[in-house]
CSV table of C-alpha atoms in Angstrom, one decimal:
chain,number,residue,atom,x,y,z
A,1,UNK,CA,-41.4,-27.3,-38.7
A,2,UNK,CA,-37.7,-26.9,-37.6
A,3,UNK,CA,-37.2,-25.6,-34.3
A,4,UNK,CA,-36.1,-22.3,-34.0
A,5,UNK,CA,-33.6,-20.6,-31.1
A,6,UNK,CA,-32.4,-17.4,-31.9
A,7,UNK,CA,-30.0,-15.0,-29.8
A,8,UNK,CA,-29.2,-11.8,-30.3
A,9,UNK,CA,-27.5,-8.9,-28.6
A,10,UNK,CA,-26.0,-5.5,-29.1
A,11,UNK,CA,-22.8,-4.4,-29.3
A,12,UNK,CA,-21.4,-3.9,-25.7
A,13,UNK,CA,-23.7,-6.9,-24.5
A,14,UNK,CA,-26.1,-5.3,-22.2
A,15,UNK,CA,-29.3,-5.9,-24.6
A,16,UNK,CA,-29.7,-9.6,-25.2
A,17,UNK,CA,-32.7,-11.7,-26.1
A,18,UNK,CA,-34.0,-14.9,-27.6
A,19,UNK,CA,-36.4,-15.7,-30.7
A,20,UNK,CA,-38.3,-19.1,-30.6
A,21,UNK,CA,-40.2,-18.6,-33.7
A,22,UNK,CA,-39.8,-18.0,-37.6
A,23,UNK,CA,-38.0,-14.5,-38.9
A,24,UNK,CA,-40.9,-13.7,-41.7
A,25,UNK,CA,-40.5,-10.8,-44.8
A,26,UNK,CA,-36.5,-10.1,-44.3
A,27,UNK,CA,-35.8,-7.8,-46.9
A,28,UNK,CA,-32.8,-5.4,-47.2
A,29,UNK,CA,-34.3,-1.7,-47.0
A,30,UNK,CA,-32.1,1.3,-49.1
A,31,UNK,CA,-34.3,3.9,-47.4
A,32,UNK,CA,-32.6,6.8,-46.4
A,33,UNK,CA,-33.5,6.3,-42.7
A,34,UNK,CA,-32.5,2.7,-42.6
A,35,UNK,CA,-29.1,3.7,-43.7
A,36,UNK,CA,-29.4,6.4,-41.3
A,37,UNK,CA,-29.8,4.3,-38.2
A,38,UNK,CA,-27.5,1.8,-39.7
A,39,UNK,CA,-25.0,4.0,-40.8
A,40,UNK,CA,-24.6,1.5,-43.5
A,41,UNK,CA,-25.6,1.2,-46.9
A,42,UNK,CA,-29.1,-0.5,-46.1
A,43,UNK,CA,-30.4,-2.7,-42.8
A,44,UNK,CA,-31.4,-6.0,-43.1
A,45,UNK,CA,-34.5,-6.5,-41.3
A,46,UNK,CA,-37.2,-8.9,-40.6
A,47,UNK,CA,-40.3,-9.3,-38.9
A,48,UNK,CA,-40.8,-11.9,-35.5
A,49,UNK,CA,-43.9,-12.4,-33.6
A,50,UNK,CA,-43.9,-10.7,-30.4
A,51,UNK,CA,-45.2,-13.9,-28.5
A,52,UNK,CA,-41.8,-15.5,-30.1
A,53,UNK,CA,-39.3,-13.0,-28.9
A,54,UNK,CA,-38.0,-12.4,-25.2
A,55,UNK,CA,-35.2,-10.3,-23.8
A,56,UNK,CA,-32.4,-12.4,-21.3
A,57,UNK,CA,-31.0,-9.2,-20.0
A,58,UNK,CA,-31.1,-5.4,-20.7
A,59,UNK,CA,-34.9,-4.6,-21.8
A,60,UNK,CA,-34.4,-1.4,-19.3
A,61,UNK,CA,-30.8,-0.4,-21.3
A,62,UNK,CA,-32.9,0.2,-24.1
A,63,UNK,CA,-34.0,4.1,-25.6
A,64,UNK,CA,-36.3,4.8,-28.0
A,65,UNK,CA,-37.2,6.8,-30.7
A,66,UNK,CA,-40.7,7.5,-32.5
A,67,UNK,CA,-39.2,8.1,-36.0
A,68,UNK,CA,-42.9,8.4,-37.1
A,69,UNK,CA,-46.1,9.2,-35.2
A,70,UNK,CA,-46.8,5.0,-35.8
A,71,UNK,CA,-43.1,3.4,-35.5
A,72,UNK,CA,-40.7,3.8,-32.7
A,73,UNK,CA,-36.9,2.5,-32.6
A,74,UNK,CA,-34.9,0.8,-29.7
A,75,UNK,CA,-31.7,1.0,-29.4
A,76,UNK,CA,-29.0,0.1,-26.5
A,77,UNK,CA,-28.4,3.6,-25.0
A,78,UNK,CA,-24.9,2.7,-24.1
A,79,UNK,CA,-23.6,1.6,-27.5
A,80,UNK,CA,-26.3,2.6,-29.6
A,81,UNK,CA,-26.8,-0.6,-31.5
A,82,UNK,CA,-29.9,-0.8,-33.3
A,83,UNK,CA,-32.2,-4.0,-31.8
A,84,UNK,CA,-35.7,-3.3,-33.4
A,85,UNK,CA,-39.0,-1.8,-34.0
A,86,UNK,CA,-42.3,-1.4,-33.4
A,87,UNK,CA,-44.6,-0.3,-35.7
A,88,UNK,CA,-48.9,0.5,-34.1
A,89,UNK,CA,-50.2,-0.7,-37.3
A,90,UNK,CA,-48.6,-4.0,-36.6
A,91,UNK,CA,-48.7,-4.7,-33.1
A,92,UNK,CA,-48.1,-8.6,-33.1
A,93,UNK,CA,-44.9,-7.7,-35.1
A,94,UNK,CA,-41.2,-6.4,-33.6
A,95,UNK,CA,-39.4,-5.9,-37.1
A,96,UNK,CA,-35.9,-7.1,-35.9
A,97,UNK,CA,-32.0,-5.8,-36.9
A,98,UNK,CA,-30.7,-9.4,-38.1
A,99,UNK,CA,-27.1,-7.8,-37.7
A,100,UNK,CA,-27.8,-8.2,-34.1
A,101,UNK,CA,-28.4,-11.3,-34.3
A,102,UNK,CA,-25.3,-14.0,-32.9
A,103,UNK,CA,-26.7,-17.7,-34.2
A,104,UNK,CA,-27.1,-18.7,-38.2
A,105,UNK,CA,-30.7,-18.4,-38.8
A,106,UNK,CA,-32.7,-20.5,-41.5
A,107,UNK,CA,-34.8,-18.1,-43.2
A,108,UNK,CA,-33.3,-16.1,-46.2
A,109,UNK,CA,-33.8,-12.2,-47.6
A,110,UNK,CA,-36.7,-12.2,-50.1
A,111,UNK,CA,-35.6,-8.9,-52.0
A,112,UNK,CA,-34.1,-5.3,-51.9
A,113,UNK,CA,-36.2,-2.1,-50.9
A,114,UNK,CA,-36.3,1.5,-51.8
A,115,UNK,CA,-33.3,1.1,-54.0
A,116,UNK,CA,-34.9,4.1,-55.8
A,117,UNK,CA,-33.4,6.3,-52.5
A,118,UNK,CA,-29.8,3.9,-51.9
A,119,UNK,CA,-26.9,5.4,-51.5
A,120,UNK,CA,-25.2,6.6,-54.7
A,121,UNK,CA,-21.8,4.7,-54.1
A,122,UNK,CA,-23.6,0.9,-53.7
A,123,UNK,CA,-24.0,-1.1,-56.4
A,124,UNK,CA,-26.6,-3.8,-55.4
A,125,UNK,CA,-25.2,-6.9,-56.9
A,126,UNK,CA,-26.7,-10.9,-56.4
A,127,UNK,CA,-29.9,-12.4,-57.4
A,128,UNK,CA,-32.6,-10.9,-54.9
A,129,UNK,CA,-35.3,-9.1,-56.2
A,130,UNK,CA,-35.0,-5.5,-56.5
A,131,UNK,CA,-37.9,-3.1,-55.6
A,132,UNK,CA,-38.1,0.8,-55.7
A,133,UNK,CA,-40.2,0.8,-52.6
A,134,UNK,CA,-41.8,-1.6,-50.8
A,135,UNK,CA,-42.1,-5.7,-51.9
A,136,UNK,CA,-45.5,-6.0,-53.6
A,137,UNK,CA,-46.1,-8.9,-50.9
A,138,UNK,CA,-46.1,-6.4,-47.9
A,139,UNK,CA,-49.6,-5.8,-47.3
């Protein structure tokens, strides 16, 4: 197995933390509250052990936000980038904003997510698997 050292930050640089272990099930989700939070298209998210991840600096600059009675967000409250979440039906797993992340990882997307609620304007182009909701492997 390749050794793995991952770090990642937020915008202004007050969040930062490290990820020692594998980035499993990163799929780019269309939802409507992905895009939200992102204020994107869609966010590109995947799942880390929470034994494998560790903040540097800044785990007290983050807010959160319960955007369901089992997931909360975090975010940096100064410049509101979007780190990760955590979701109680998980709770080994922080599902974590790659576009926060500053090294070139090794693990690749597996597919495209709730494209049956992405934005009218994007037209999802590439070879990834396209899925109306969720990725038939997600269990």
């Amino acid at each position: 197995m390749t050794d793995r050292n991952y770090i990642g930050s937020c915008l202004c640089g007050k969040v930062q933390f490290k990820i020692t272990g594998e980035i499993k099930d990163i799929v780019c989700c269309h939802c409507s509250q992905c895009r939200k939070a992102q204020g994107s298209a869609y966010a590109t998210n995947g799942n880390v052990d929470s034994d494998e991840f560790r903040f540097i600096q800044g785990e007290h600059e983050l807010a959160a936000y319960q955007s369901t009675p089992k997931e909360t967000k975090y975010f940096c409250k100064y410049c509101g980038s979007p780190i990760f979440s955590k979701n109680t039906l998980a709770p080994k797993n922080i599902r974590i904003r790659l576009g926060t992340l500053e090294t070139d990882i090794i693990e690749k997307p597996i597919g495209h997510i709730f494209i049956g609620s992405k934005a009218n304007w994007e037209d999802i182009e590439g070879k990834l698997p396209q899925y109306k909701e969720y990725e038939p492997s997600r269990k």
